[in-house]
C-alpha cells in the first residue's frame, strides 16, 4: 500500500496470523493479482486483508468510505450509511451437479443489504440469460437466489432439467405433474408428468432482482 509504504511481502506477513486463524492461504501472487486488477479477493481474504491492514473492507472494495476500520465486524459484512451489507457470491451459471457452496463457481461478490439474507440460509446471485422471463426478468439482471431443493407452487425458481443449464421459471405443481412457465408468451409451458417429474431439480428460490443501470 502506497499510503503506508508497504510491499506485497509485507502485506503477506501481516496477514499470516489471520490466515492461520481462518485456515486460509494468501500469497504474494494473490496480492499481485488484486493490485493489477486481474482478480478480486473473496469474502474471507477480503476480511483477512482488512484485519491485517486495519482498514475498512468497504474501502478495500473501492467504496467512498473512510479507510480506517472503526471497529471489528463479521467477516463478510460492513457498514455503509447505517446499512449493513454482506457480500453474496455471484455465479455465472448453474449446471447439473452444481453445489451451492462450490467456491470454484464464484465469479465475484455482490454487496447486498444484510436484511435480505439474514435468515441464515445460503444465497447466490445468478445472471439472467435470454428473454424467456421478460419483462419481469431482463437479460443481465442479477437474481438473488436462496439455495433450497424445493419451493411452493407458483414460485419463481432456478431449476434444471436433465443435464441442461439452470433456468429461471415459474414452477407449478399438479397431482402427477410439474409445469415450468415462462413469462414471455413466445415460450410454451413445459409439462412433466408421472416419472418425468424426476427430471427436474430445484436449485433455489428467487427472492429478488437487481437490475444494473
Tab-separated table of C-alpha atoms in Angstrom:
chain	number	residue	atom	x	y	z
A	1	UNK	CA	0.000	0.000	0.000
A	2	UNK	CA	1.387	3.328	-1.057
A	3	UNK	CA	-0.268	5.056	1.904
A	4	UNK	CA	1.890	3.018	4.306
A	5	UNK	CA	4.883	2.261	2.093
A	6	UNK	CA	4.187	-1.463	2.294
A	7	UNK	CA	5.486	-4.050	-0.133
A	8	UNK	CA	3.496	-7.086	-1.158
A	9	UNK	CA	5.626	-9.344	1.031
A	10	UNK	CA	4.928	-7.027	3.990
A	11	UNK	CA	1.187	-7.452	3.468
A	12	UNK	CA	1.564	-11.233	3.283
A	13	UNK	CA	3.462	-11.259	6.587
A	14	UNK	CA	0.904	-9.027	8.283
A	15	UNK	CA	-1.852	-11.343	7.097
A	16	UNK	CA	-0.173	-14.570	8.278
A	17	UNK	CA	-1.766	-14.771	11.759
A	18	UNK	CA	-5.229	-14.079	10.350
A	19	UNK	CA	-4.676	-16.666	7.608
A	20	UNK	CA	-3.816	-19.286	10.227
A	21	UNK	CA	-6.795	-18.267	12.340
A	22	UNK	CA	-9.171	-18.620	9.368
A	23	UNK	CA	-7.410	-21.571	7.702
A	24	UNK	CA	-6.936	-19.543	4.512
A	25	UNK	CA	-3.910	-19.122	2.245
A	26	UNK	CA	-2.911	-15.691	0.984
A	27	UNK	CA	0.305	-15.359	-1.013
A	28	UNK	CA	2.238	-12.762	-2.968
A	29	UNK	CA	0.623	-13.956	-6.181
A	30	UNK	CA	-2.828	-13.204	-4.728
A	31	UNK	CA	-1.768	-9.683	-3.752
A	32	UNK	CA	-0.218	-9.131	-7.175
A	33	UNK	CA	-3.448	-10.200	-8.882
A	34	UNK	CA	-5.522	-7.848	-6.713
A	35	UNK	CA	-3.198	-4.878	-7.263
A	36	UNK	CA	-3.186	-5.463	-11.026
A	37	UNK	CA	-6.975	-5.648	-11.069
A	38	UNK	CA	-6.905	-9.150	-12.586
A	39	UNK	CA	-8.997	-10.630	-9.792
A	40	UNK	CA	-10.826	-9.601	-6.635
A	41	UNK	CA	-10.471	-11.139	-3.179
A	42	UNK	CA	-13.271	-13.364	-1.938
A	43	UNK	CA	-15.077	-12.566	1.268
A	44	UNK	CA	-12.637	-14.485	3.503
A	45	UNK	CA	-9.496	-12.959	2.001
A	46	UNK	CA	-11.119	-9.528	1.990
A	47	UNK	CA	-11.728	-9.909	5.711
A	48	UNK	CA	-8.131	-11.025	6.292
A	49	UNK	CA	-6.715	-8.085	4.329
A	50	UNK	CA	-8.918	-5.680	6.258
A	51	UNK	CA	-7.743	-7.084	9.584
A	52	UNK	CA	-4.081	-7.218	8.545
A	53	UNK	CA	-4.037	-3.635	7.273
A	54	UNK	CA	-6.547	-2.307	9.799
A	55	UNK	CA	-8.664	-0.802	7.045
A	56	UNK	CA	-12.330	-0.976	6.152
A	57	UNK	CA	-13.374	-3.854	3.892
A	58	UNK	CA	-15.687	-1.451	2.073
A	59	UNK	CA	-12.718	0.854	1.416
A	60	UNK	CA	-10.739	-2.078	0.016
A	61	UNK	CA	-13.622	-2.747	-2.367
A	62	UNK	CA	-13.442	0.811	-3.655
A	63	UNK	CA	-16.388	2.385	-1.847
A	64	UNK	CA	-16.205	6.045	-0.843
A	65	UNK	CA	-15.907	5.373	2.879
A	66	UNK	CA	-13.210	6.109	5.478
A	67	UNK	CA	-10.124	3.948	5.070
A	68	UNK	CA	-9.661	3.222	8.756
A	69	UNK	CA	-11.550	0.297	10.249
A	70	UNK	CA	-13.598	1.743	13.111
A	71	UNK	CA	-14.483	-1.495	14.867
A	72	UNK	CA	-14.369	-5.261	14.407
A	73	UNK	CA	-17.017	-6.600	12.051
A	74	UNK	CA	-18.202	-10.007	10.885
A	75	UNK	CA	-16.072	-11.491	8.130
A	76	UNK	CA	-18.352	-10.581	5.246
A	77	UNK	CA	-20.252	-7.527	6.496
A	78	UNK	CA	-19.533	-3.837	6.611
A	79	UNK	CA	-21.475	-0.652	7.486
A	80	UNK	CA	-22.368	1.836	4.769
A	81	UNK	CA	-24.564	4.822	5.660
A	82	UNK	CA	-26.113	2.928	8.605
A	83	UNK	CA	-26.989	-0.059	6.396
A	84	UNK	CA	-25.180	-3.327	6.952
A	85	UNK	CA	-24.101	-5.078	3.773
A	86	UNK	CA	-22.962	-8.623	3.133
A	87	UNK	CA	-21.040	-9.919	0.122
A	88	UNK	CA	-23.101	-12.563	-1.696
A	89	UNK	CA	-21.333	-14.763	-4.278
A	90	UNK	CA	-22.291	-14.341	-7.937
A	91	UNK	CA	-22.187	-17.487	-10.072
A	92	UNK	CA	-22.188	-17.480	-13.852
A	93	UNK	CA	-24.493	-20.435	-14.327
A	94	UNK	CA	-25.994	-23.490	-12.675
A	95	UNK	CA	-25.048	-26.799	-14.263
A	96	UNK	CA	-26.092	-30.316	-13.339
A	97	UNK	CA	-24.461	-31.284	-10.057
A	98	UNK	CA	-23.643	-27.689	-9.054
A	99	UNK	CA	-23.351	-27.381	-5.287
A	100	UNK	CA	-24.442	-24.116	-3.709
A	101	UNK	CA	-21.252	-23.877	-1.656
A	102	UNK	CA	-18.837	-24.652	-4.502
A	103	UNK	CA	-16.249	-21.839	-4.450
A	104	UNK	CA	-14.986	-22.655	-7.939
A	105	UNK	CA	-18.293	-21.484	-9.414
A	106	UNK	CA	-17.968	-17.973	-7.943
A	107	UNK	CA	-17.239	-15.085	-10.326
A	108	UNK	CA	-17.413	-12.140	-7.929
A	109	UNK	CA	-19.210	-10.918	-4.808
A	110	UNK	CA	-22.169	-8.535	-4.856
A	111	UNK	CA	-22.839	-6.204	-1.865
A	112	UNK	CA	-26.333	-6.956	-0.562
A	113	UNK	CA	-28.488	-5.499	2.195
A	114	UNK	CA	-27.984	-7.753	5.205
A	115	UNK	CA	-31.724	-7.695	5.952
A	116	UNK	CA	-32.336	-9.545	2.670
A	117	UNK	CA	-30.194	-12.523	3.669
A	118	UNK	CA	-30.232	-12.571	7.464
A	119	UNK	CA	-32.255	-15.792	7.787
A	120	UNK	CA	-29.087	-17.883	7.965
A	121	UNK	CA	-29.654	-19.657	4.637
A	122	UNK	CA	-27.161	-19.840	1.770
A	123	UNK	CA	-27.631	-17.349	-1.063
A	124	UNK	CA	-26.217	-16.912	-4.539
A	125	UNK	CA	-26.716	-14.393	-7.326
A	126	UNK	CA	-27.308	-15.682	-10.843
A	127	UNK	CA	-27.155	-13.607	-14.025
A	128	UNK	CA	-30.289	-13.798	-16.185
A	129	UNK	CA	-29.710	-15.098	-19.705
A	130	UNK	CA	-32.184	-14.887	-22.590
A	131	UNK	CA	-35.671	-13.369	-22.757
A	132	UNK	CA	-37.971	-16.228	-21.725
A	133	UNK	CA	-38.888	-14.425	-18.472
A	134	UNK	CA	-39.187	-10.929	-19.978
A	135	UNK	CA	-40.373	-8.371	-18.906
A	136	UNK	CA	-40.102	-9.281	-15.201
A	137	UNK	CA	-36.579	-10.624	-15.651
A	138	UNK	CA	-34.327	-8.994	-18.244
A	139	UNK	CA	-31.087	-10.351	-19.660
A	140	UNK	CA	-28.188	-9.235	-17.476
A	141	UNK	CA	-30.280	-8.863	-14.305
A	142	UNK	CA	-28.885	-10.333	-11.106
A	143	UNK	CA	-31.388	-12.520	-9.278
A	144	UNK	CA	-30.875	-13.283	-5.610
A	145	UNK	CA	-31.468	-16.999	-5.089
A	146	UNK	CA	-31.922	-18.750	-1.755
A	147	UNK	CA	-30.455	-22.237	-2.084
A	148	UNK	CA	-33.148	-24.835	-1.401
A	149	UNK	CA	-34.243	-28.070	-3.043
A	150	UNK	CA	-37.991	-27.389	-3.075
A	151	UNK	CA	-40.303	-24.391	-3.490
A	152	UNK	CA	-44.034	-23.731	-3.266
A	153	UNK	CA	-46.236	-23.966	-6.340
A	154	UNK	CA	-46.392	-20.619	-8.131
A	155	UNK	CA	-42.890	-19.583	-7.055
A	156	UNK	CA	-40.105	-18.350	-9.315
A	157	UNK	CA	-37.195	-20.736	-9.017
A	158	UNK	CA	-33.914	-21.711	-10.624
A	159	UNK	CA	-34.488	-25.202	-11.994
A	160	UNK	CA	-32.566	-27.730	-14.054
A	161	UNK	CA	-33.970	-30.298	-16.471
A	162	UNK	CA	-31.780	-33.342	-17.024
A	163	UNK	CA	-28.306	-32.040	-17.934
A	164	UNK	CA	-29.477	-28.640	-19.168
A	165	UNK	CA	-28.182	-25.409	-17.660
A	166	UNK	CA	-30.259	-23.946	-14.843
A	167	UNK	CA	-33.028	-21.519	-15.836
A	168	UNK	CA	-35.490	-19.270	-14.044
A	169	UNK	CA	-39.099	-20.430	-14.359
A	170	UNK	CA	-42.402	-20.183	-12.551
A	171	UNK	CA	-42.972	-23.663	-11.177
A	172	UNK	CA	-46.495	-25.091	-10.872
A	173	UNK	CA	-47.309	-28.411	-9.217
A	174	UNK	CA	-50.251	-30.694	-10.044
A	175	UNK	CA	-51.388	-34.131	-8.800
A	176	UNK	CA	-48.978	-36.010	-11.088
A	177	UNK	CA	-47.158	-33.279	-12.951
A	178	UNK	CA	-44.868	-30.272	-12.763
A	179	UNK	CA	-45.140	-27.337	-15.173
A	180	UNK	CA	-42.442	-24.780	-15.886
A	181	UNK	CA	-43.899	-21.478	-17.070
A	182	UNK	CA	-42.138	-18.658	-18.905
A	183	UNK	CA	-43.472	-15.106	-18.727
A	184	UNK	CA	-42.686	-14.397	-22.372
A	185	UNK	CA	-45.615	-15.913	-24.304
A	186	UNK	CA	-43.267	-16.863	-27.141
A	187	UNK	CA	-42.079	-19.741	-24.959
A	188	UNK	CA	-44.512	-22.640	-24.363
A	189	UNK	CA	-45.194	-24.224	-20.996
A	190	UNK	CA	-43.049	-27.291	-20.348
A	191	UNK	CA	-45.033	-30.041	-18.645
A	192	UNK	CA	-43.562	-33.128	-16.988
A	193	UNK	CA	-45.828	-35.969	-15.910
A	194	UNK	CA	-45.512	-39.069	-13.741
A	195	UNK	CA	-41.909	-40.349	-13.538
A	196	UNK	CA	-40.707	-37.479	-15.746
A	197	UNK	CA	-41.069	-35.113	-12.795
A	198	UNK	CA	-37.836	-36.681	-11.538
A	199	UNK	CA	-36.028	-34.999	-14.429
A	200	UNK	CA	-36.442	-31.650	-12.665
A	201	UNK	CA	-34.092	-30.454	-9.941
A	202	UNK	CA	-34.682	-27.230	-7.986
A	203	UNK	CA	-31.520	-25.238	-7.218
A	204	UNK	CA	-33.176	-22.417	-5.302
A	205	UNK	CA	-35.936	-19.865	-4.798
A	206	UNK	CA	-35.721	-16.457	-6.476
A	207	UNK	CA	-36.024	-13.793	-3.774
A	208	UNK	CA	-35.298	-10.515	-5.561
A	209	UNK	CA	-33.971	-8.894	-8.729
A	210	UNK	CA	-31.124	-6.403	-9.044
A	211	UNK	CA	-31.025	-4.542	-12.350
A	212	UNK	CA	-27.764	-2.958	-13.443
A	213	UNK	CA	-28.183	0.570	-14.814
